[in-house]
Short mmCIF file of C-alpha atoms in Angstrom, two decimals:
data_model
loop_
_atom_site.label_atom_id
_atom_site.label_comp_id
_atom_site.label_asym_id
_atom_site.label_seq_id
_atom_site.Cartn_x
_atom_site.Cartn_y
_atom_site.Cartn_z
CA MET A 9 23.87 48.32 -58.80
CA THR A 10 24.08 46.97 -55.27
CA GLN A 11 21.39 46.48 -52.74
CA SER A 12 21.30 47.20 -49.04
CA PRO A 13 18.60 45.72 -46.89
CA ALA A 14 15.96 48.05 -45.54
CA PRO A 15 17.34 49.48 -42.30
CA ALA A 16 15.97 47.93 -39.16
CA ALA A 17 14.47 50.16 -36.53
CA GLN A 18 17.37 50.52 -34.14
CA THR A 19 17.63 53.12 -31.41
CA SER A 20 20.84 54.83 -30.46
CA ALA A 21 20.51 53.22 -27.02
CA PHE A 22 20.53 49.78 -28.63
CA GLN A 23 23.63 50.68 -30.64
CA ARG A 24 25.32 51.86 -27.44
CA PHE A 25 24.38 48.56 -25.82
CA LEU A 26 26.04 46.63 -28.65
CA ASN A 27 29.11 48.85 -28.47
CA THR A 28 29.34 48.20 -24.72
CA ILE A 29 29.20 44.44 -25.27
CA GLU A 30 31.98 44.70 -27.83
CA ARG A 31 34.17 46.84 -25.58
CA VAL A 32 33.66 44.56 -22.58
CA GLY A 33 34.34 41.48 -24.67
CA ASN A 34 37.56 42.97 -26.03
CA LEU A 35 38.76 43.57 -22.46
CA LEU A 36 38.57 39.87 -21.66
CA PRO A 37 41.87 37.99 -21.99
CA ASN A 38 42.41 34.92 -24.11
CA PRO A 39 40.57 31.90 -22.58
CA SER A 40 43.91 30.23 -21.81
CA THR A 41 45.08 33.33 -19.97
CA LEU A 42 41.73 33.54 -18.21
CA PHE A 43 42.02 30.00 -16.82
CA ALA A 44 45.62 30.58 -15.76
CA PHE A 45 44.51 33.70 -13.91
CA LEU A 46 41.60 31.87 -12.30
CA ALA A 47 43.91 29.09 -11.13
CA VAL A 48 45.99 31.71 -9.31
CA VAL A 49 42.81 33.23 -7.85
CA VAL A 50 41.72 29.81 -6.55
CA VAL A 51 45.07 29.35 -4.80
CA LEU A 52 44.78 32.77 -3.14
CA LEU A 53 41.13 32.26 -2.14
CA SER A 54 41.95 28.86 -0.68
CA TRP A 55 44.54 30.49 1.60
CA ILE A 56 42.14 33.28 2.65
CA PHE A 57 39.16 31.03 3.40
CA ALA A 58 41.32 28.41 5.10
CA ARG A 59 42.71 31.12 7.39
CA MET A 60 39.11 32.17 8.14
CA GLY A 61 38.23 28.57 9.01
CA VAL A 62 35.44 28.33 6.42
CA SER A 63 33.84 24.88 6.26
CA VAL A 64 30.50 23.20 5.62
CA THR A 65 28.87 19.92 6.52
CA HIS A 66 28.56 17.55 3.60
CA PRO A 67 24.84 16.73 3.28
CA ALA A 68 25.51 13.16 2.10
CA THR A 69 28.13 12.09 4.65
CA GLY A 70 27.51 14.49 7.51
CA GLN A 71 31.27 15.09 7.69
CA PRO A 72 32.81 18.57 7.89
CA VAL A 73 34.38 19.81 4.65
CA PRO A 74 36.91 22.61 5.26
CA VAL A 75 38.55 24.79 2.63
CA ILE A 76 42.07 23.43 2.05
CA SER A 77 44.82 25.96 1.37
CA LEU A 78 47.21 25.37 -1.52
CA LEU A 79 49.42 28.29 -0.52
CA ASN A 80 51.75 26.21 1.63
CA VAL A 81 54.55 23.68 1.16
CA GLU A 82 52.18 20.73 0.89
CA GLY A 83 50.05 22.53 -1.67
CA LEU A 84 53.12 23.55 -3.66
CA HIS A 85 54.34 19.95 -3.81
CA ARG A 86 50.91 18.80 -4.98
CA MET A 87 50.77 21.40 -7.77
CA LEU A 88 54.31 20.57 -8.88
CA THR A 89 53.79 16.82 -9.09
CA GLN A 90 50.25 16.81 -10.51
CA LEU A 91 50.74 19.27 -13.39
CA VAL A 92 50.94 16.58 -16.09
CA PRO A 93 48.40 14.16 -14.52
CA ASN A 94 45.90 17.02 -14.28
CA PHE A 95 46.30 17.72 -17.99
CA VAL A 96 46.25 14.10 -19.14
CA ALA A 97 43.24 13.26 -16.96
CA PHE A 98 41.22 16.33 -18.04
CA PRO A 99 37.95 14.57 -19.03
CA PRO A 100 37.07 16.45 -22.25
CA LEU A 101 40.54 16.33 -23.78
CA GLY A 102 40.83 12.70 -24.84
CA THR A 103 37.13 12.51 -25.60
CA VAL A 104 37.14 15.42 -28.02
CA LEU A 105 40.34 14.42 -29.78
CA ALA A 106 39.20 10.80 -30.19
CA CYS A 107 35.86 11.85 -31.69
CA LEU A 108 37.48 14.47 -33.89
CA VAL A 109 40.01 12.04 -35.38
CA GLY A 110 37.18 9.82 -36.66
CA ILE A 111 34.90 12.63 -37.87
CA ALA A 112 37.89 14.30 -39.58
CA VAL A 113 37.97 11.47 -42.10
CA ALA A 114 34.31 12.05 -43.01
CA GLU A 115 34.96 15.76 -43.36
CA ARG A 116 38.23 15.46 -45.28
CA THR A 117 36.93 13.00 -47.85
CA GLY A 118 33.99 15.28 -48.71
CA LEU A 119 31.27 13.08 -47.18
CA ILE A 120 29.72 15.78 -44.99
CA THR A 121 29.58 18.32 -47.82
CA ALA A 122 28.13 15.82 -50.30
CA GLY A 123 25.56 14.64 -47.76
CA LEU A 124 24.34 18.16 -47.05
CA ARG A 125 24.12 18.95 -50.77
CA LEU A 126 22.11 15.78 -51.36
CA ILE A 127 19.61 16.74 -48.65
CA VAL A 128 19.10 20.18 -50.17
CA LEU A 129 18.99 19.08 -53.82
CA ALA A 130 16.46 16.34 -53.12
CA SER A 131 14.05 18.68 -51.30
CA PRO A 132 10.91 20.31 -52.81
CA ARG A 133 11.05 24.10 -53.07
CA ARG A 134 8.46 24.58 -50.30
CA TRP A 135 10.75 22.67 -47.94
CA LEU A 136 13.80 24.74 -48.87
CA THR A 137 13.85 26.92 -45.74
CA PRO A 138 13.36 24.14 -43.16
CA ILE A 139 15.95 22.03 -44.97
CA VAL A 140 18.49 24.87 -44.83
CA VAL A 141 17.85 25.45 -41.11
CA PHE A 142 17.90 21.72 -40.38
CA GLY A 143 21.02 21.27 -42.51
CA GLY A 144 22.74 23.88 -40.35
CA ILE A 145 21.77 21.90 -37.25
CA LEU A 146 23.09 18.66 -38.78
CA SER A 147 26.38 20.32 -39.70
CA HIS A 148 27.46 20.18 -36.04
CA SER A 149 28.34 16.55 -36.65
CA GLY A 150 31.38 17.89 -38.51
CA ALA A 151 32.49 20.28 -35.76
CA ASP A 152 32.69 23.82 -37.24
CA VAL A 153 32.21 22.73 -40.86
CA GLY A 154 28.78 24.39 -40.91
CA TYR A 155 30.20 27.90 -40.52
CA VAL A 156 32.67 27.46 -43.34
CA LEU A 157 30.68 25.34 -45.77
CA PHE A 158 26.98 25.43 -45.02
CA VAL A 159 26.36 29.14 -44.34
CA PRO A 160 27.58 30.23 -47.81
CA LEU A 161 25.79 27.21 -49.29
CA GLY A 162 22.53 28.42 -47.73
CA ALA A 163 22.95 31.82 -49.39
CA ALA A 164 23.78 30.20 -52.74
CA ILE A 165 20.75 27.90 -52.55
CA PHE A 166 18.33 30.76 -51.91
CA HIS A 167 19.97 32.86 -54.63
CA ALA A 168 19.67 30.01 -57.14
CA ALA A 169 15.98 29.63 -56.19
CA GLY A 170 15.29 33.33 -56.91
CA ARG A 171 15.08 34.31 -53.24
CA HIS A 172 17.19 36.84 -51.36
CA PRO A 173 20.60 35.26 -50.67
CA LEU A 174 20.95 36.98 -47.30
CA ALA A 175 17.74 35.26 -46.18
CA GLY A 176 19.35 31.91 -46.98
CA LEU A 177 22.54 32.96 -45.21
CA ALA A 178 20.55 34.04 -42.14
CA ALA A 179 18.54 30.79 -42.07
CA ALA A 180 21.71 28.69 -42.34
CA PHE A 181 23.55 30.78 -39.74
CA ALA A 182 20.57 30.46 -37.40
CA GLY A 183 20.67 26.67 -37.72
CA VAL A 184 24.44 26.41 -37.36
CA ALA A 185 24.96 28.86 -34.48
CA GLY A 186 21.55 29.52 -32.93
CA GLY A 187 20.71 25.82 -32.94
CA PHE A 188 24.24 24.93 -31.86
CA SER A 189 23.24 22.35 -29.24
CA ALA A 190 20.27 20.90 -31.13
CA ASN A 191 20.94 17.80 -33.20
CA ILE A 192 19.56 14.35 -33.94
CA VAL A 193 23.01 12.74 -33.93
CA LEU A 194 25.75 12.93 -31.35
CA SER A 195 28.83 15.02 -32.01
CA THR A 196 32.03 16.12 -30.33
CA ILE A 197 30.29 18.91 -28.38
CA ASP A 198 28.13 16.30 -26.63
CA ALA A 199 31.21 14.40 -25.52
CA LEU A 200 33.05 17.59 -24.57
CA LEU A 201 30.31 19.01 -22.33
CA ALA A 202 29.55 15.62 -20.78
CA GLY A 203 33.19 15.29 -19.72
CA ILE A 204 33.13 18.70 -18.03
CA THR A 205 29.79 17.90 -16.36
CA GLN A 206 31.09 14.58 -15.09
CA ALA A 207 34.16 16.21 -13.55
CA ALA A 208 31.97 18.79 -11.80
CA ALA A 209 29.42 16.21 -10.62
CA ALA A 210 32.17 14.09 -9.06
CA VAL A 211 32.51 16.76 -6.35
CA VAL A 212 29.18 15.53 -4.93
CA ARG A 213 29.23 11.93 -6.14
CA PRO A 214 32.69 10.55 -6.87
CA GLY A 215 32.63 8.00 -9.66
CA ILE A 216 29.42 9.31 -11.24
CA LEU A 217 29.20 8.84 -15.02
CA VAL A 218 27.70 11.37 -17.44
CA ASN A 219 27.63 9.89 -20.94
CA PRO A 220 27.69 11.95 -24.16
CA ALA A 221 24.06 11.00 -24.87
CA ALA A 222 22.96 12.65 -21.59
CA ASN A 223 20.75 15.24 -23.38
CA TRP A 224 19.99 13.35 -26.59
CA TYR A 225 16.20 12.96 -26.20
CA PHE A 226 15.81 16.64 -25.35
CA LEU A 227 18.08 17.81 -28.17
CA VAL A 228 16.33 15.67 -30.79
CA ALA A 229 13.06 17.37 -29.84
CA ALA A 230 14.86 20.73 -29.85
CA SER A 231 16.15 20.14 -33.38
CA VAL A 232 12.56 19.78 -34.63
CA LEU A 233 11.50 22.88 -32.69
CA ILE A 234 14.43 25.03 -33.86
CA THR A 235 13.79 23.99 -37.48
CA ALA A 236 10.15 25.04 -37.23
CA VAL A 237 10.86 28.31 -35.41
CA GLY A 238 13.75 29.19 -37.75
CA THR A 239 11.51 28.60 -40.77
CA TRP A 240 8.76 30.78 -39.30
CA VAL A 241 11.16 33.65 -38.49
CA THR A 242 12.66 33.51 -42.00
CA HIS A 243 9.26 33.69 -43.70
CA ARG A 244 7.59 36.07 -41.26
CA PHE A 245 10.34 38.61 -40.54
CA ILE A 246 13.51 38.19 -42.56
CA GLU A 247 12.36 37.85 -46.18
CA PRO A 248 9.70 40.62 -45.95
CA ARG A 249 12.32 42.97 -44.54
CA LEU A 250 14.92 42.14 -47.19
CA GLY A 251 12.50 42.24 -50.13
CA THR A 252 13.55 41.24 -53.64
CA TYR A 253 17.24 40.94 -54.31
CA THR A 254 18.40 43.38 -57.00
CA GLY A 255 22.14 43.24 -56.47
CA ASP A 256 24.84 42.53 -59.03
CA ALA A 257 25.76 39.02 -57.86
CA LYS A 258 24.66 36.35 -60.32
CA PRO A 259 23.19 33.08 -59.04
CA GLU A 260 25.63 30.22 -58.96
CA PRO A 261 23.90 26.96 -59.86
CA ILE A 262 24.12 24.26 -57.23
CA LYS A 263 26.09 21.51 -58.86
CA PRO A 264 24.40 18.13 -58.85
CA LEU A 265 26.28 15.25 -57.34
CA SER A 266 28.81 13.70 -59.67
CA ALA A 267 28.86 10.00 -60.45
CA ASP A 268 31.82 9.59 -58.09
CA GLU A 269 30.00 11.40 -55.27
CA LYS A 270 26.88 9.29 -55.75
CA ARG A 271 28.94 6.14 -55.67
CA GLY A 272 30.69 7.38 -52.52
CA LEU A 273 27.34 7.97 -50.82
CA ARG A 274 26.14 4.49 -51.79
CA TYR A 275 29.27 2.99 -50.29
CA THR A 276 28.72 5.08 -47.16
CA VAL A 277 25.11 3.96 -46.71
CA THR A 278 26.15 0.33 -47.13
CA ALA A 279 28.98 0.66 -44.60
CA VAL A 280 26.88 2.55 -42.03
CA LEU A 281 23.98 0.09 -42.32
CA GLY A 282 26.41 -2.80 -41.91
CA LEU A 283 28.00 -1.24 -38.83
CA THR A 284 24.58 -0.40 -37.37
CA GLY A 285 23.43 -3.96 -37.94
CA LEU A 286 26.49 -5.20 -36.08
CA VAL A 287 25.75 -2.86 -33.16
CA LEU A 288 22.10 -3.93 -33.02
CA TRP A 289 23.13 -7.57 -33.08
CA GLY A 290 25.53 -6.95 -30.21
CA THR A 291 23.03 -5.01 -28.08
CA LEU A 292 19.56 -6.35 -28.82
CA THR A 293 20.10 -10.10 -29.12
CA GLU A 294 20.24 -12.33 -26.06
CA GLY A 295 23.85 -12.74 -24.96
CA GLY A 296 24.98 -10.04 -27.40
CA PHE A 297 28.70 -9.31 -27.41
CA LEU A 298 28.09 -5.67 -26.44
CA LEU A 299 25.93 -6.52 -23.41
CA ASP A 300 27.12 -6.67 -19.83
CA PRO A 301 26.30 -10.15 -18.47
CA LYS A 302 25.64 -8.63 -15.03
CA ASN A 303 23.13 -6.13 -16.42
CA PRO A 304 22.13 -7.15 -19.96
CA THR A 305 20.21 -3.99 -20.90
CA PHE A 306 20.81 -1.51 -23.71
CA LEU A 307 21.47 1.40 -21.32
CA ALA A 308 24.12 -0.64 -19.50
CA SER A 309 25.62 -2.02 -22.70
CA TYR A 310 29.17 -1.44 -23.84
CA PHE A 311 27.75 0.52 -26.77
CA ILE A 312 26.59 3.24 -24.36
CA ARG A 313 29.72 2.93 -22.21
CA GLY A 314 31.95 3.03 -25.27
CA LEU A 315 30.01 5.71 -27.13
CA ILE A 316 33.17 7.72 -27.74
CA PHE A 317 34.65 4.78 -29.60
CA PHE A 318 31.54 4.39 -31.74
CA ILE A 319 31.42 8.12 -32.62
CA PHE A 320 35.03 7.79 -33.71
CA PHE A 321 34.44 4.52 -35.54
CA TYR A 322 31.28 5.63 -37.37
CA GLY A 323 33.07 8.74 -38.63
CA LEU A 324 36.08 6.70 -39.67
CA ILE A 325 34.14 3.94 -41.46
CA ALA A 326 31.71 6.32 -43.15
CA GLY A 327 34.55 8.57 -44.30
CA LEU A 328 36.63 5.69 -45.61
CA ALA A 329 33.66 4.20 -47.46
CA TYR A 330 32.86 7.55 -49.09
CA GLY A 331 36.48 8.29 -49.93
CA ILE A 332 36.94 4.90 -51.61
CA GLY A 333 33.69 5.18 -53.54
CA ALA A 334 34.18 8.83 -54.55
CA ARG A 335 37.88 8.26 -55.20
CA THR A 336 38.90 11.09 -52.88
CA ILE A 337 41.16 8.67 -51.01
CA ARG A 338 44.12 7.33 -52.94
CA ASN A 339 46.15 5.88 -50.10
CA ASP A 340 46.53 5.85 -46.33
CA ASN A 341 48.41 9.16 -46.42
CA ASP A 342 45.22 10.96 -47.50
CA VAL A 343 43.41 9.60 -44.45
CA ILE A 344 46.18 10.46 -42.02
CA ARG A 345 46.60 13.95 -43.48
CA GLY A 346 42.89 14.56 -42.85
CA MET A 347 43.30 13.50 -39.23
CA ASP A 348 46.45 15.60 -38.87
CA ALA A 349 44.73 18.72 -40.20
CA SER A 350 41.80 18.43 -37.81
CA VAL A 351 43.96 17.79 -34.78
CA SER A 352 46.29 20.64 -35.77
CA ALA A 353 43.30 22.97 -35.86
CA MET A 354 42.65 22.03 -32.22
CA GLY A 355 45.94 23.54 -31.06
CA SER A 356 44.34 26.50 -29.29
CA TYR A 357 41.83 24.21 -27.60
CA ILE A 358 44.62 21.93 -26.32
CA VAL A 359 46.43 24.95 -24.84
CA MET A 360 43.20 26.12 -23.21
CA ALA A 361 42.57 22.59 -21.89
CA PHE A 362 45.99 22.59 -20.19
CA PHE A 363 45.19 25.67 -18.12
CA ALA A 364 41.54 24.69 -17.62
CA ALA A 365 42.67 21.32 -16.25
CA GLN A 366 44.85 23.01 -13.62
CA PHE A 367 42.04 25.39 -12.66
CA LEU A 368 39.53 22.53 -12.30
CA ALA A 369 41.98 20.41 -10.27
CA TYR A 370 42.81 23.27 -7.90
CA PHE A 371 39.12 24.08 -7.54
CA ASN A 372 38.41 20.48 -6.50
CA TRP A 373 41.47 20.07 -4.25
CA THR A 374 40.61 23.16 -2.20
CA ASN A 375 36.98 22.05 -1.64
CA LEU A 376 35.86 25.47 -2.85
CA GLY A 377 33.38 23.82 -5.21
CA THR A 378 31.79 21.80 -2.42
CA VAL A 379 31.68 24.78 -0.07
CA MET A 380 30.15 27.06 -2.70
CA ALA A 381 27.62 24.38 -3.69
CA VAL A 382 26.50 23.76 -0.11
CA LYS A 383 26.35 27.49 0.69
CA GLY A 384 24.51 28.25 -2.56
CA ALA A 385 22.06 25.42 -1.97
CA GLY A 386 21.47 26.81 1.51
CA VAL A 387 20.65 30.24 0.12
CA ILE A 388 18.23 28.74 -2.40
CA LYS A 389 16.62 26.67 0.36
CA ASP A 390 16.21 29.79 2.48
CA LEU A 391 14.44 31.40 -0.48
CA ASN A 392 12.18 28.35 -0.78
CA LEU A 393 13.21 27.81 -4.41
CA GLN A 394 14.59 24.29 -4.08
CA GLY A 395 11.28 22.76 -5.10
CA SER A 396 10.98 24.86 -8.25
CA PRO A 397 13.17 23.27 -10.93
CA ILE A 398 11.56 25.38 -13.64
CA LEU A 399 12.52 28.65 -11.93
CA LEU A 400 16.02 27.36 -11.17
CA MET A 401 16.68 26.14 -14.71
CA MET A 402 15.24 29.25 -16.34
CA SER A 403 17.58 31.36 -14.20
CA LEU A 404 20.52 29.30 -15.48
CA VAL A 405 19.29 29.64 -19.10
CA ILE A 406 19.08 33.44 -18.91
CA PHE A 407 22.38 33.77 -17.05
CA THR A 408 24.18 31.60 -19.61
CA ALA A 409 22.62 33.50 -22.54
CA VAL A 410 23.95 36.78 -21.15
CA VAL A 411 27.44 35.41 -20.40
CA ASN A 412 27.52 33.97 -23.93
CA LEU A 413 27.54 37.50 -25.34
CA VAL A 414 31.08 38.04 -24.06
CA ILE A 415 32.51 34.50 -23.76
CA GLY A 416 31.76 32.59 -26.94
CA SER A 417 33.38 29.21 -26.29
CA ALA A 418 30.81 26.68 -25.04
CA SER A 419 33.49 24.59 -23.36
CA ALA A 420 35.21 27.59 -21.76
CA LYS A 421 31.94 28.85 -20.25
CA TRP A 422 30.89 25.43 -19.03
CA THR A 423 34.32 24.80 -17.50
CA LEU A 424 33.74 27.98 -15.48
CA LEU A 425 30.08 27.41 -14.60
CA ALA A 426 29.80 23.63 -14.20
CA PRO A 427 31.88 23.38 -10.99
CA ILE A 428 29.43 25.82 -9.35
CA PHE A 429 26.00 24.99 -10.77
CA VAL A 430 26.23 21.22 -11.21
CA PRO A 431 27.14 20.39 -7.59
CA MET A 432 24.80 23.07 -6.20
CA PHE A 433 21.76 21.77 -8.08
CA MET A 434 22.75 18.15 -7.41
CA LEU A 435 22.61 18.89 -3.69
CA LEU A 436 19.02 20.01 -4.28
CA GLY A 437 18.25 16.68 -5.93
CA TYR A 438 18.46 17.63 -9.62
CA SER A 439 20.50 15.59 -12.07
CA PRO A 440 23.67 16.92 -13.71
CA GLU A 441 22.10 16.00 -17.08
CA LEU A 442 19.21 18.42 -16.45
CA VAL A 443 21.60 21.21 -15.43
CA GLN A 444 23.72 20.60 -18.53
CA GLY A 445 20.59 20.67 -20.72
CA ALA A 446 19.52 24.04 -19.31
CA TYR A 447 23.02 25.40 -19.90
CA ARG A 448 22.94 24.27 -23.54
CA VAL A 449 19.72 26.19 -24.20
CA GLY A 450 21.21 29.48 -23.03
CA ASP A 451 24.56 28.77 -24.67
CA SER A 452 23.01 28.39 -28.14
CA CYS A 453 20.45 31.17 -28.49
CA THR A 454 22.73 34.20 -28.36
CA ASN A 455 25.55 32.82 -30.53
CA ILE A 456 24.12 34.63 -33.57
CA VAL A 457 23.85 38.11 -32.05
CA THR A 458 27.33 38.64 -30.65
CA PRO A 459 30.10 40.14 -32.79
CA LEU A 460 32.47 38.29 -30.45
CA ASN A 461 31.55 35.00 -32.10
CA GLN A 462 34.83 33.96 -33.71
CA TYR A 463 33.02 33.21 -36.98
CA PHE A 464 31.08 36.49 -37.08
CA PRO A 465 33.64 38.26 -39.34
CA LEU A 466 33.55 35.27 -41.70
CA ILE A 467 29.75 35.45 -41.93
CA LEU A 468 29.97 39.17 -42.68
CA GLY A 469 32.40 38.34 -45.48
CA PHE A 470 29.95 35.85 -46.98
CA ALA A 471 27.16 38.44 -46.82
CA SER A 472 29.35 41.05 -48.53
CA ARG A 473 29.50 38.87 -51.65
CA TYR A 474 25.86 39.76 -52.24
CA VAL A 475 25.50 43.11 -50.44
CA PRO A 476 28.89 44.88 -50.39
CA ASN A 477 30.03 46.44 -47.14
CA THR A 478 27.49 44.58 -45.04
CA GLY A 479 27.98 45.79 -41.48
CA ILE A 480 27.40 44.43 -38.02
CA GLY A 481 24.14 46.38 -37.73
CA THR A 482 22.78 44.72 -40.88
CA MET A 483 23.70 41.28 -39.58
CA LEU A 484 22.27 41.93 -36.12
CA ALA A 485 19.03 43.24 -37.61
CA MET A 486 18.65 39.89 -39.40
CA MET A 487 19.69 37.66 -36.52
CA VAL A 488 18.05 39.24 -33.45
CA PRO A 489 14.57 37.87 -34.37
CA TYR A 490 16.03 34.33 -34.52
CA SER A 491 17.82 34.77 -31.19
CA LEU A 492 14.77 36.04 -29.34
CA ALA A 493 12.46 33.42 -30.87
CA PHE A 494 14.86 30.56 -30.11
CA LEU A 495 15.30 31.73 -26.52
CA VAL A 496 11.55 31.95 -25.91
CA PHE A 497 10.43 28.74 -27.61
CA TRP A 498 13.40 26.61 -26.51
CA SER A 499 12.84 27.75 -22.91
CA LEU A 500 9.18 26.79 -23.22
CA LEU A 501 10.25 23.36 -24.45
CA LEU A 502 12.49 22.95 -21.40
CA ILE A 503 9.66 24.04 -19.11
CA ALA A 504 7.31 21.50 -20.71
CA TRP A 505 10.00 18.82 -20.49
CA ILE A 506 10.43 19.40 -16.76
CA ALA A 507 6.69 19.61 -16.14
CA LEU A 508 6.16 16.26 -17.90
CA GLY A 509 9.11 14.65 -16.10
CA LEU A 510 10.67 13.39 -19.33
CA PRO A 511 14.23 11.98 -19.28
CA MET A 512 16.89 14.17 -20.87
CA GLY A 513 18.59 11.20 -22.51
CA PRO A 514 19.18 7.46 -22.13
CA GLY A 515 19.27 6.74 -18.42
CA ALA A 516 19.33 10.48 -17.63
CA GLY A 517 16.36 11.50 -15.50
CA LEU A 518 15.63 14.93 -14.13
CA THR A 519 16.38 14.03 -10.53
CA LEU A 520 19.19 12.12 -8.89
CA PRO A 521 18.58 8.46 -8.06
CA PRO A 522 19.46 7.49 -4.49
CA ILE A 523 23.01 6.29 -3.85
#
């Protein structure tokens, strides 16, 4: 006997809406193709607007900024000679790969999986749901490991506890995808988005730095909020709708940690504490080796400036310590193979980065970003909205949430949107860190309700282990309550954050400091 969840109340209009989203999304080209096409569009637009004599006055310098055409001999020479430098200098590329190489060791040796299992196994039953949601949030530290490992683990945990496995799957999926940007630790997505933001912000302020911890304070608070809201939605809506599981699948007991795994975790804790002690010694003691003698503060320390290195190094050291203790590392080849596998999996991203780098370079060379930012800021000023950061940021949240239904990649969307919104809002006095934070709210909340999510078919496969032939409608009926609740409550958190004037992260206020 198999069980199907009670059907959700869905109108034919809603089904048509979902079908429209799917059709529109399928019409979009591959992100790499999209950026190649946009690069061509930028070249053509630069020629058109340059011929029209379009220009603006830079508000900071008072100098005219004309649109520069690339459709001429000089532009051709620039594109020919800067192809490779554009790619190599693309801010997110080196950042992401460097972080991933370190974290790959922790993932490959089994540290991330063992750590998540330990958290769940050590938790009282009443804390099972928040731990599953929070575990999904934490899984972002291992890139996409949460989709592959933690979502089915959430279903297995609930099943073993006598609860409906699809409720556990939904709670884990909500944490992994719906809480995509929330976390208490920094990960590769923080570095990736910060690099894109920095490149966009440089249009207004050349040389500006946006560090990967730019939204950390806000996202730590968001991780607590998303855990609470995800728990409430699971208990209030999802489990009552699913009822008691009566399917044929038998519970699979969650295996306790083996002696090797426990020893690996002990080695990891020792190594991480030792490394953290070294960092604290270098940043908090007078004359510490990680402090800048010209500005001996934590925010100006080389720990913050070299955060990419420390993300890489923490992942590497923690993974090595676990692998040695758990005996999952036999020699250096095991470590290098783990790094190779993770970097190989980034092949499509590297291809996309190549075309995105050309698009971003052309966009900056032509001054289209500056012109659009100044013109857009002028429109907002004419509407008397420049003094309403809440209204501005909520507009960006909703816009991003809608776009996310058809373009799933966080980096692809932000590469498109950052060159427009970051400079425009900066010219109104708002920090790039605030704009990035608003984007991350909208980018997360609708991940779980779009069939265009690249992991959506995988999640359906996991669900079919317990309820055969689970369809998109069944999954959407479970995930829509999470998406709506996350969007509402996370937006309210952002509104409160702005109203209280709290910094988004270390050294990242809501407004721009004077030059």
